[in-house]
Amino acid sequence: MVTIRKKAILFSVGLFTLFSIYGCGKSSPIASDPKPDPDPPVVTPSDELEFKVLVYVDKPSIEGHLGGSERIVSSRMAELFRKVSNYWNESSKGKLKNKYRYTFADLKVYEGSSQSAALRKEIYNDPIDFSKYDVTVFFDAIQDNGETGNGGAAHGGGSDNRSVVTVFANATEKKDIFNDNTYRTLTHELGHYRGVTDLYQYIIATNDNPVSQQKFDAPVCIMNDASSAVWSDYAAGCINRAGASKQLGKDFPDFFGSMYPKNIEINVTVAGAAKRGLDVKVYGSRAGGSGRNRDIYPTPFLSGQTGSDGKYIMRDTKKLFIPDRNQYPNLPQDLPYGRWFGFLVEVSSGSAKKYVWLPEYEVQMPFFDGKDTYTVNIAF
C-alpha cells in the first residue's frame, strides 16, 4: 500500500550543479579529460539545529494537483520545508538562541483513506527510525474515500514520544500545499513540536466575559496567528528551552506543567497603603468548547480576602490551573483539556472594583527567569 521514495538533495550555495558525461570521444595525448571538482561538503553552522521530516502524502493528490509524480512532489516538498525554516528563523527577531533547519527527509505515499485505522497505526504507533526522522508531517490534500471533517491542521503525538503534524483538506476544496500558506501553517504546528501552546485559546471577547465585560487579546505571535511573522517572548522561551531535543516527551516528561510558578502573589493597595480584608474573587478562563466560545466561567473558582500586608496569595498554582474535581466541586462540567487557561481576578474596595488578567502563558513567564512567584499589583 505504501511506496517509499527517498531523495538525497545536496546543497551548494542553494544551486544545483549538473555535470554532463560525454562519451565516444578521443582522449587527448597531452592531457586527460578534465574531471569536475567534487561538491563541497555541506557545512552546518554550529548554532543551527536540524530536524528531519518524514512526510506522508496521499497518492491521488500527488498524481493530480500537487505535481503529477513523486519526483516532482519530493522536489517541491524540499522547497516547502526550506520556506518553513526561513520563516521560522526570520520570525526570531533576535529572541531564539539557535537557527533552525527543517529538512525534508523521506516521502511516503499512501493510498486509501487518511482515516484508515491501519494507516493511523503506522504513522502514530508502528516502530520508527529516530536516527533518520525527527518529526512526521501527515498530509491529506484531497477529501475522498469517505473521509469526513473540516480539514485544517492539528498536532499530535503517538507512541515513543514521536510528534505528528497533520494538514488536511476540507470537504469543498483541494489543499494546494505548495501554493497556499502551508509553510506558515507548518511553522505554527512545528511550534507545538517545540513545546509551545496555542496562544489564540486565551483570547476572550467582550460578550464572552459576563464578569467584567472586558475583552482579552493574546500577544502577537505565530502561535496566535500563523501569519504574524514573529515569535512572542513566551514562545521563544519555550523554543529555547526545548533546544535540540528531538523527543520532547522523553527528554521533558512534564514540559508544560513544570513551568507553573509555585505562587501567584496579588498585592493590593488603597491610596498607596496595604489594605486588609478586601474581597477577592478568582474566575476561570476556558478554552472553546462544542457550541461555545472561549469564555470566563461566571461562578468564582476561588474567593478570599487580602491579609494585613495587602496580599492575596494563590499557592501551588499547577493544581489551580489543572484542578482536581474532588477538591473543587464548583468546577464546570465543560472544562476543555481539563484545565483553566487563565484567571480573571476581581478585587473590591467599597463599591469600587478592579480586575486583572492572569493568562496561563503570562503566569509561566517567571520560569524562564528562574523565579517561583508571579506578582501583580492592584492599586485603588
XYZ file of N, CA and C in Angstrom, residues 142-377:
708
model
N -6.687 16.010 -0.459
C -7.993 15.937 -1.099
C -8.878 15.007 -0.270
N -10.100 15.414 -0.016
C -11.000 14.604 0.793
C -11.720 13.611 -0.117
N -11.414 12.344 0.061
C -12.014 11.276 -0.739
C -12.094 10.012 0.115
N -12.458 8.906 -0.509
C -12.524 7.616 0.191
C -13.371 7.662 1.467
N -14.451 8.450 1.413
C -15.354 8.505 2.554
C -14.851 9.316 3.729
N -13.781 10.083 3.543
C -13.236 10.893 4.638
C -14.193 12.019 5.009
N -14.195 12.375 6.276
C -15.052 13.446 6.769
C -14.229 14.411 7.611
N -14.824 15.550 7.927
C -14.138 16.513 8.783
C -13.983 17.851 8.094
N -13.559 18.829 8.873
C -13.422 20.188 8.365
C -12.037 20.514 7.839
N -11.153 19.542 7.833
C -9.802 19.807 7.354
C -9.018 20.638 8.345
N -8.102 21.459 7.837
C -7.292 22.281 8.729
C -6.049 21.556 9.174
N -5.482 22.013 10.278
C -4.230 21.439 10.757
C -4.325 21.120 12.238
N -3.572 20.139 12.665
C -3.532 19.760 14.077
C -2.189 19.132 14.374
N -1.828 19.121 15.632
C -0.577 18.489 16.048
C -0.888 17.452 17.111
N -0.272 16.307 16.997
C -0.497 15.265 17.991
C 0.711 14.362 18.070
N 0.681 13.421 18.979
C 1.807 12.515 19.142
C 1.339 11.085 19.260
N 2.230 10.164 18.971
C 1.926 8.754 19.088
C 2.846 8.097 20.095
N 3.118 6.826 19.912
C 3.979 6.094 20.832
C 5.423 6.553 20.676
N 6.254 6.179 21.628
C 7.687 6.502 21.603
C 7.948 8.007 21.606
N 6.991 8.793 22.127
C 7.175 10.244 22.193
C 7.441 10.868 20.833
N 6.856 10.304 19.799
C 7.008 10.899 18.470
C 6.070 12.083 18.329
N 6.312 12.898 17.328
C 5.470 14.056 17.072
C 4.948 13.972 15.649
N 3.643 14.171 15.492
C 2.995 14.094 14.178
C 2.208 15.370 13.932
N 2.451 16.011 12.803
C 1.709 17.195 12.384
C 0.789 16.788 11.247
N -0.482 17.156 11.313
C -1.416 16.827 10.238
C -1.898 18.092 9.550
N -1.967 18.049 8.238
C -2.514 19.148 7.434
C -3.446 18.520 6.409
N -4.763 18.743 6.566
C -5.763 18.069 5.749
C -6.613 19.062 4.965
N -7.101 18.597 3.837
C -8.043 19.376 3.028
C -9.425 19.323 3.665
N -10.258 20.307 3.322
C -11.645 20.245 3.774
C -12.510 19.609 2.692
N -13.797 19.557 2.925
C -14.691 18.816 2.036
C -14.942 19.512 0.712
N -14.708 20.825 0.632
C -15.123 21.575 -0.552
C -14.006 21.926 -1.524
N -12.742 21.805 -1.090
C -11.657 22.163 -1.997
C -10.396 21.366 -1.697
N -9.598 21.195 -2.725
C -8.331 20.502 -2.566
C -7.340 21.405 -1.834
N -6.390 20.782 -1.147
C -5.364 21.533 -0.433
C -4.151 21.676 -1.346
N -3.884 22.906 -1.769
C -2.729 23.156 -2.631
C -1.537 23.478 -1.733
N -0.892 22.440 -1.277
C 0.163 22.553 -0.272
C 1.247 23.548 -0.668
N 1.584 23.591 -1.942
C 2.742 24.371 -2.370
C 2.410 25.796 -2.784
N 1.150 26.122 -2.953
C 0.793 27.460 -3.422
C 0.000 28.285 -2.419
N -0.453 27.684 -1.331
C -1.133 28.493 -0.315
C -0.127 28.813 0.795
N -0.602 29.105 1.973
C 0.286 29.486 3.072
C 0.620 28.314 3.981
N 0.761 27.134 3.387
C 1.050 25.939 4.181
C 2.342 26.091 4.969
N 3.323 26.795 4.435
C 4.598 26.944 5.155
C 4.386 27.668 6.482
N 3.424 28.600 6.506
C 3.113 29.282 7.764
C 2.383 28.341 8.723
N 1.432 27.583 8.178
C 0.721 26.601 8.993
C 1.689 25.614 9.617
N 2.624 25.124 8.808
C 3.603 24.160 9.310
C 4.492 24.778 10.380
N 4.857 26.033 10.206
C 5.672 26.703 11.217
C 4.934 26.757 12.547
N 3.646 27.096 12.495
C 2.827 27.116 13.713
C 2.774 25.723 14.357
N 2.482 24.704 13.549
C 2.342 23.357 14.095
C 3.669 22.830 14.631
N 4.769 23.177 13.989
C 6.077 22.774 14.490
C 6.440 23.544 15.753
N 5.787 24.687 15.965
C 5.928 25.373 17.245
C 5.424 24.505 18.384
N 4.337 23.746 18.142
C 3.862 22.792 19.147
C 4.909 21.705 19.377
N 5.555 21.275 18.304
C 6.622 20.276 18.413
C 7.738 20.782 19.317
N 7.916 22.096 19.396
C 8.930 22.704 20.261
C 8.355 23.111 21.617
N 7.115 22.684 21.914
C 6.586 22.840 23.257
C 5.708 24.041 23.512
N 5.289 24.769 22.460
C 4.501 25.986 22.665
C 3.012 25.678 22.492
N 2.196 26.242 23.377
C 0.751 26.039 23.309
C 0.110 27.050 22.355
N -1.143 26.826 22.004
C -1.891 27.746 21.136
C -2.258 29.010 21.906
N -1.712 30.140 21.513
C -1.990 31.378 22.231
C -3.363 31.958 21.889
N -3.938 31.576 20.756
C -5.265 32.098 20.429
C -6.334 31.571 21.382
N -6.025 30.484 22.088
C -7.007 29.931 23.033
C -7.228 30.837 24.238
N -6.406 31.853 24.389
C -6.537 32.747 25.545
C -7.367 33.989 25.223
N -7.713 34.181 23.967
C -8.480 35.359 23.569
C -9.910 35.252 24.105
N -10.375 36.315 24.745
C -11.742 36.354 25.267
C -12.436 37.590 24.698
N -13.574 37.403 24.057
C -14.351 38.525 23.538
C -15.185 39.137 24.660
N -15.548 40.395 24.474
C -16.347 41.108 25.477
C -17.615 40.335 25.839
N -18.304 39.828 24.845
C -19.571 39.124 25.083
C -19.390 37.795 25.805
N -18.152 37.305 25.852
C -17.892 36.021 26.494
C -17.290 36.187 27.890
N -17.351 37.415 28.392
C -16.881 37.708 29.746
C -18.028 38.322 30.552
N -18.857 37.494 31.173
C -20.012 38.008 31.912
C -19.634 38.678 33.235
N -18.384 38.563 33.643
C -17.961 39.104 34.938
C -17.635 40.589 34.842
N -16.755 40.967 33.910
C -16.351 42.379 33.805
C -16.631 42.989 32.440
N -17.123 42.165 31.500
C -17.416 42.629 30.141
C -16.180 43.235 29.467
N -15.008 42.762 29.833
C -13.766 43.200 29.210
C -13.284 42.125 28.240
N -12.614 42.545 27.193
C -12.024 41.571 26.283
C -10.564 41.352 26.652
N -10.027 40.239 26.183
C -8.606 39.970 26.391
C -8.003 39.488 25.081
N -6.879 40.074 24.689
C -6.175 39.689 23.468
C -4.843 39.054 23.816
N -4.512 37.986 23.123
C -3.216 37.336 23.304
C -2.143 38.116 22.549
N -0.867 37.909 22.865
C 0.194 38.666 22.207
C 0.348 38.290 20.738
N 0.942 39.198 19.978
C 1.255 38.918 18.578
C 2.286 37.791 18.543
N 1.954 36.733 17.825
C 2.834 35.559 17.810
C 2.345 34.587 16.742
N 3.262 33.847 16.172
C 2.908 32.779 15.229
C 1.963 31.775 15.878
N 2.076 31.585 17.195
C 1.216 30.637 17.887
C -0.159 31.223 18.191
N -0.348 32.492 17.873
C -1.661 33.127 17.924
C -2.227 33.210 16.516
N -1.437 33.753 15.600
C -1.796 33.885 14.186
C -0.579 33.489 13.373
N -0.704 32.430 12.602
C 0.458 31.885 11.882
C 1.081 32.876 10.920
N 0.339 33.910 10.518
C 0.860 34.879 9.554
C 1.546 36.069 10.207
N 1.673 36.083 11.531
C 2.179 37.272 12.222
C 3.682 37.483 12.073
N 4.417 36.443 11.695
C 5.859 36.548 11.397
C 6.693 36.993 12.599
N 6.291 36.606 13.798
C 7.101 36.904 14.983
C 6.801 35.869 16.060
N 7.845 35.495 16.803
C 7.665 34.653 17.978
C 7.525 35.562 19.191
N 6.513 35.343 20.008
C 6.363 36.120 21.240
C 7.475 35.730 22.218
N 7.623 36.518 23.273
C 8.623 36.206 24.297
C 8.343 34.843 24.913
N 7.057 34.532 25.126
C 6.708 33.236 25.712
C 7.079 32.094 24.770
N 6.702 32.220 23.503
C 7.024 31.164 22.537
C 8.522 30.974 22.428
N 9.261 32.078 22.372
C 10.725 31.993 22.277
C 11.305 31.305 23.501
N 10.737 31.591 24.677
C 11.216 30.936 25.890
C 11.034 29.431 25.832
N 9.868 28.987 25.352
C 9.609 27.545 25.222
C 10.535 26.907 24.194
N 10.682 27.568 23.047
C 11.521 27.019 21.978
C 12.968 26.917 22.438
N 13.459 27.942 23.107
C 14.835 27.908 23.606
C 15.011 26.817 24.659
N 13.984 26.622 25.469
C 14.074 25.569 26.484
C 14.126 24.189 25.835
N 13.317 23.979 24.817
C 13.304 22.680 24.132
C 14.636 22.387 23.472
N 15.296 23.437 22.980
C 16.635 23.276 22.413
C 16.700 22.246 21.312
N 17.650 21.341 21.416
C 17.887 20.345 20.372
C 17.115 19.055 20.595
N 16.259 19.007 21.605
C 15.524 17.784 21.904
C 14.692 17.339 20.704
N 14.797 16.081 20.345
C 14.035 15.538 19.229
C 12.737 14.874 19.699
N 12.725 14.398 20.954
C 11.546 13.755 21.535
C 11.252 14.447 22.862
N 10.459 15.506 22.767
C 10.224 16.360 23.923
C 9.620 15.580 25.097
N 8.680 14.681 24.796
C 8.030 13.923 25.854
C 8.976 13.016 26.606
N 10.045 12.607 25.953
C 11.046 11.746 26.582
C 12.041 12.571 27.384
N 12.484 13.676 26.811
C 13.508 14.500 27.465
C 12.921 15.412 28.539
N 11.645 15.799 28.374
C 10.959 16.669 29.335
C 9.591 16.049 29.640
N 9.526 15.098 30.564
C 8.263 14.383 30.810
C 7.088 15.293 31.162
N 7.347 16.477 31.731
C 6.258 17.400 32.071
C 6.655 18.804 31.604
N 6.949 18.920 30.316
C 7.483 20.180 29.776
C 6.595 21.358 30.129
N 5.315 21.271 29.830
C 4.395 22.394 30.048
C 4.061 22.563 31.530
N 3.730 21.465 32.197
C 3.305 21.538 33.587
C 4.380 22.020 34.538
N 5.635 21.794 34.180
C 6.722 22.188 35.080
C 7.002 23.687 35.051
N 6.331 24.423 34.168
C 6.601 25.857 34.059
C 5.676 26.715 34.920
N 4.710 26.109 35.607
C 3.872 26.891 36.511
C 4.705 27.341 37.711
N 4.535 28.582 38.165
C 5.233 29.008 39.381
C 4.577 28.394 40.608
N 5.275 28.457 41.735
C 4.680 27.943 42.966
C 3.514 28.817 43.421
N 3.695 30.131 43.296
C 2.697 31.052 43.841
C 2.344 32.163 42.856
N 1.136 32.668 43.005
C 0.736 33.929 42.379
C 0.452 34.898 43.525
N 1.159 35.999 43.531
C 1.042 36.972 44.618
C 0.364 38.238 44.106
N -0.797 38.554 44.678
C -1.537 39.752 44.289
C -1.397 40.777 45.404
N -0.770 41.903 45.098
C -0.544 42.962 46.077
C -1.532 44.087 45.849
N -2.333 44.412 46.875
C -3.388 45.411 46.736
C -3.107 46.593 47.672
N -3.198 47.779 47.129
C -3.056 48.993 47.938
C -4.253 49.910 47.711
N -4.589 50.669 48.770
C -5.635 51.685 48.693
C -4.994 53.007 49.122
N -5.006 53.973 48.230
C -4.350 55.265 48.486
C -2.893 55.060 48.879
N -2.260 54.093 48.254
C -0.836 53.865 48.463
C -0.483 52.990 49.639
N -1.467 52.537 50.420
C -1.191 51.710 51.592
C -1.814 50.330 51.442
N -1.103 49.322 52.012
C -1.643 47.964 52.001
C -2.952 47.939 52.767
N -3.900 47.172 52.258
C -5.247 47.163 52.846
C -5.680 45.736 53.161
N -6.077 45.538 54.396
C -6.537 44.216 54.832
C -8.039 44.062 54.594
N -8.475 42.825 54.351
C -9.889 42.495 54.336
C -10.640 42.846 53.060
N -9.918 43.115 51.975
C -10.591 43.385 50.707
C -11.011 42.068 50.066
N -12.211 42.029 49.536
C -12.732 40.796 48.929
C -12.058 40.517 47.589
N -11.673 39.264 47.403
C -11.026 38.816 46.171
C -11.808 37.633 45.611
N -12.150 37.700 44.334
C -12.785 36.577 43.640
C -11.956 36.231 42.406
N -11.795 34.946 42.167
C -10.984 34.468 41.039
C -11.877 33.638 40.124
N -12.012 34.073 38.880
C -12.837 33.385 37.877
C -11.935 32.692 36.859
N -12.376 31.519 36.408
C -11.583 30.758 35.456
C -11.871 31.112 34.002
N -10.839 31.038 33.179
C -10.945 31.251 31.731
C -10.866 29.902 31.036
N -11.836 29.640 30.150
C -11.905 28.330 29.489
C -11.571 28.423 28.003
N -10.956 27.368 27.498
C -10.801 27.238 26.053
C -12.175 27.000 25.436
N -12.282 27.178 24.132
C -13.552 26.974 23.460
C -14.005 25.533 23.506
N -15.323 25.346 23.543
C -15.883 24.009 23.572
C -16.929 23.840 22.493
N -17.573 22.694 22.455
C -18.590 22.415 21.448
C -19.770 23.369 21.621
N -20.010 24.195 20.609
C -21.125 25.131 20.657
C -20.911 26.293 21.602
N -19.658 26.521 22.040
C -19.379 27.584 22.998
C -18.034 28.226 22.688
N -17.982 29.534 22.779
C -16.727 30.249 22.568
C -15.822 30.138 23.796
N -14.583 30.564 23.649
C -13.722 30.741 24.815
C -14.396 31.754 25.733
N -14.385 31.507 27.033
C -15.139 32.402 27.906
C -14.589 32.454 29.322
N -15.172 33.355 30.121
C -14.935 33.406 31.557
C -16.117 32.729 32.231
N -15.847 31.702 33.038
C -16.926 30.990 33.716
C -17.452 31.872 34.849
N -18.771 32.104 34.918
C -19.320 33.131 35.798
C -19.327 32.807 37.288
N -19.067 31.563 37.674
C -19.019 31.196 39.087
C -17.569 31.294 39.583
N -17.321 32.000 40.697
C -15.932 32.107 41.186
C -15.329 30.739 41.467
N -14.083 30.579 41.045
C -13.334 29.360 41.311
C -12.724 29.436 42.712
N -12.217 30.604 43.065
C -11.645 30.851 44.387
C -12.190 32.164 44.920
N -12.186 32.313 46.234
C -12.551 33.589 46.845
C -11.833 33.710 48.179
N -11.611 34.934 48.601
C -10.928 35.164 49.864
C -10.775 36.646 50.115
N -9.862 36.997 51.018
C -9.617 38.393 51.349
C -8.123 38.654 51.449
N -7.765 39.912 51.270
C -6.354 40.294 51.420
C -5.968 40.243 52.891
N -4.675 39.941 53.145
C -4.168 39.906 54.509
C -3.747 41.283 54.974
N -3.160 41.346 56.165
C -2.737 42.629 56.732
C -1.671 43.306 55.888
N -0.964 42.528 55.108
C 0.056 43.078 54.209
C -0.514 43.450 52.844
N -1.836 43.345 52.699
C -2.481 43.676 51.440
C -2.315 42.615 50.362
N -1.850 41.434 50.752
C -1.577 40.387 49.765
C -2.682 39.333 49.739
N -2.936 38.831 48.549
C -3.748 37.636 48.365
C -2.876 36.671 47.573
N -2.571 35.519 48.149
C -1.617 34.599 47.534
C -2.323 33.316 47.102
N -2.136 32.967 45.846
C -2.630 31.707 45.300
C -1.443 30.742 45.270
N -1.532 29.656 46.031
C -0.398 28.752 46.173
C -0.596 27.475 45.346
N 0.539 26.830 45.052
C 0.533 25.569 44.294
C -0.268 25.740 43.006
N 0.179 26.670 42.173
C -0.636 27.107 41.032
C -0.872 26.020 39.989
N 0.000 25.059 39.880
C -0.258 23.987 38.916
C -1.563 23.275 39.249
N -1.813 23.060 40.542
C -3.044 22.392 40.949
C -4.257 23.299 40.814
N -4.019 24.604 40.701
C -5.130 25.519 40.460
C -5.485 25.557 38.975
N -4.461 25.588 38.119
C -4.718 25.592 36.682
C -5.241 24.237 36.202
N -4.782 23.165 36.841
C -5.233 21.810 36.491
C -5.912 21.239 37.731
N -7.144 21.653 37.996
C -7.781 21.347 39.285
C -8.360 19.942 39.382
N -8.364 19.435 40.598
C -8.961 18.139 40.912
C -10.435 18.365 41.243
N -11.315 17.675 40.537
C -12.754 17.863 40.751
C -13.178 17.477 42.170
N -12.470 16.553 42.764
C -12.826 16.161 44.130
C -12.522 17.283 45.118
N -11.534 18.114 44.772
C -11.154 19.208 45.662
C -11.943 20.485 45.364
N -12.358 20.632 44.100
C -13.081 21.836 43.688
C -14.407 21.438 43.036
N -15.439 21.182 43.845
C -16.731 20.718 43.308
C -17.470 21.762 42.472
N -17.011 23.030 42.513
C -17.693 24.070 41.738
C -17.161 24.198 40.313
N -16.352 23.258 39.890
C -15.837 23.283 38.516
C -16.959 23.029 37.519
N -16.914 23.655 36.359
C -17.916 23.352 35.329
C -17.688 21.962 34.747
N -18.756 21.321 34.338
C -18.606 20.024 33.684
C -17.847 20.163 32.365
N -18.056 21.290 31.705
C -17.402 21.565 30.432
C -16.114 22.342 30.701
N -15.010 21.616 30.846
C -13.701 22.234 31.064
C -12.701 21.600 30.099
N -12.604 22.151 28.864
C -11.747 21.553 27.847
C -10.306 21.376 28.310
N -9.744 20.258 27.941
C -8.358 19.896 28.272
C -8.146 19.709 29.776
N -9.236 19.757 30.560
C -9.131 19.541 31.986
C -8.398 20.631 32.738
N -8.342 21.845 32.158
C -7.609 22.902 32.856
C -8.184 24.281 32.537
N -7.911 25.211 33.446
C -8.172 26.615 33.176
C -7.046 27.166 32.311
N -7.406 28.047 31.391
C -6.384 28.675 30.549
C -5.931 30.022 31.117
N -6.512 30.390 32.218
C -6.142 31.629 32.883
C -7.187 31.978 33.912
N -6.958 33.103 34.579
C -7.910 33.570 35.584
C -8.168 35.062 35.404
N -9.362 35.466 35.797
C -9.720 36.873 35.902
C -9.952 37.151 37.382
N -9.138 38.044 37.959
C -9.214 38.338 39.391
C -9.985 39.636 39.599
N -10.953 39.582 40.505
C -11.747 40.750 40.868
C -11.446 41.115 42.324
N -11.053 42.359 42.556
C -10.807 42.846 43.916
C -11.760 44.011 44.172
N -12.446 43.985 45.330
C -13.421 45.026 45.674
C -12.917 45.860 46.846
N -13.055 47.179 46.716
C -12.764 48.113 47.806
C -13.960 49.055 47.897
N -14.839 48.779 48.856
C -16.089 49.516 48.911
C -16.916 49.185 47.681
N -17.378 50.198 46.981
C -18.168 49.977 45.773
C -17.299 49.873 44.514
N -16.007 50.134 44.690
C -15.086 50.091 43.538
C -14.579 48.674 43.304
N -14.420 48.327 42.043
C -13.884 47.024 41.671
C -12.731 47.200 40.686
N -11.730 46.364 40.835
C -10.608 46.336 39.898
C -10.438 44.902 39.415
N -9.993 44.802 38.159
C -9.808 43.479 37.561
C -8.394 43.339 37.000
N -7.871 42.135 37.072
C -6.572 41.837 36.477
C -6.631 40.454 35.843
N -6.021 40.347 34.668
C -5.997 39.081 33.934
C -4.744 38.295 34.305
N -4.923 36.995 34.443
C -3.798 36.094 34.708
C -3.791 34.978 33.671
N -3.454 35.294 32.413
C -3.399 34.231 31.404
C -2.273 33.256 31.729
N -2.520 32.018 31.457
C -1.595 30.940 31.810
C -0.181 31.197 31.291
N -0.059 31.592 30.024
C 1.279 31.781 29.441
C 2.036 32.899 30.148
N 1.321 33.950 30.577
C 1.977 35.064 31.270
C 2.403 34.647 32.675
N 1.561 33.859 33.332
C 1.876 33.376 34.679
C 3.121 32.487 34.653
N 3.350 31.804 33.537
C 4.510 30.911 33.431
C 5.816 31.643 33.103
N 5.756 32.906 32.741
C 6.955 33.629 32.326
C 8.062 33.680 33.388
N 7.765 33.784 34.702
C 8.859 33.792 35.688
C 9.760 32.564 35.620
N 9.225 31.446 35.094
C 10.020 30.219 34.988
C 11.300 30.474 34.210
N 11.204 31.263 33.143
C 12.366 31.488 32.288
C 13.427 32.358 32.961
N 13.045 33.022 34.044
C 13.996 33.828 34.816
C 14.407 33.140 36.107
N 14.006 31.881 36.265
C 14.384 31.131 37.453
C 13.650 31.546 38.708
N 12.472 32.174 38.564
C 11.706 32.625 39.715
C 10.513 31.703 39.951
N 10.018 31.671 41.196
C 8.920 30.758 41.511
C 7.634 31.478 41.886
N 7.577 32.808 41.691
C 6.369 33.565 42.028
C 6.032 34.549 40.919
N 4.752 34.575 40.562
C 4.258 35.567 39.632
C 3.569 36.659 40.448
N 3.970 37.897 40.250
C 3.474 39.004 41.065
C 2.690 39.994 40.241
N 1.569 40.483 40.803
C 0.769 41.502 40.139
C 0.328 42.511 41.197
N 0.278 43.779 40.818
C -0.099 44.853 41.735
C -1.416 45.482 41.300
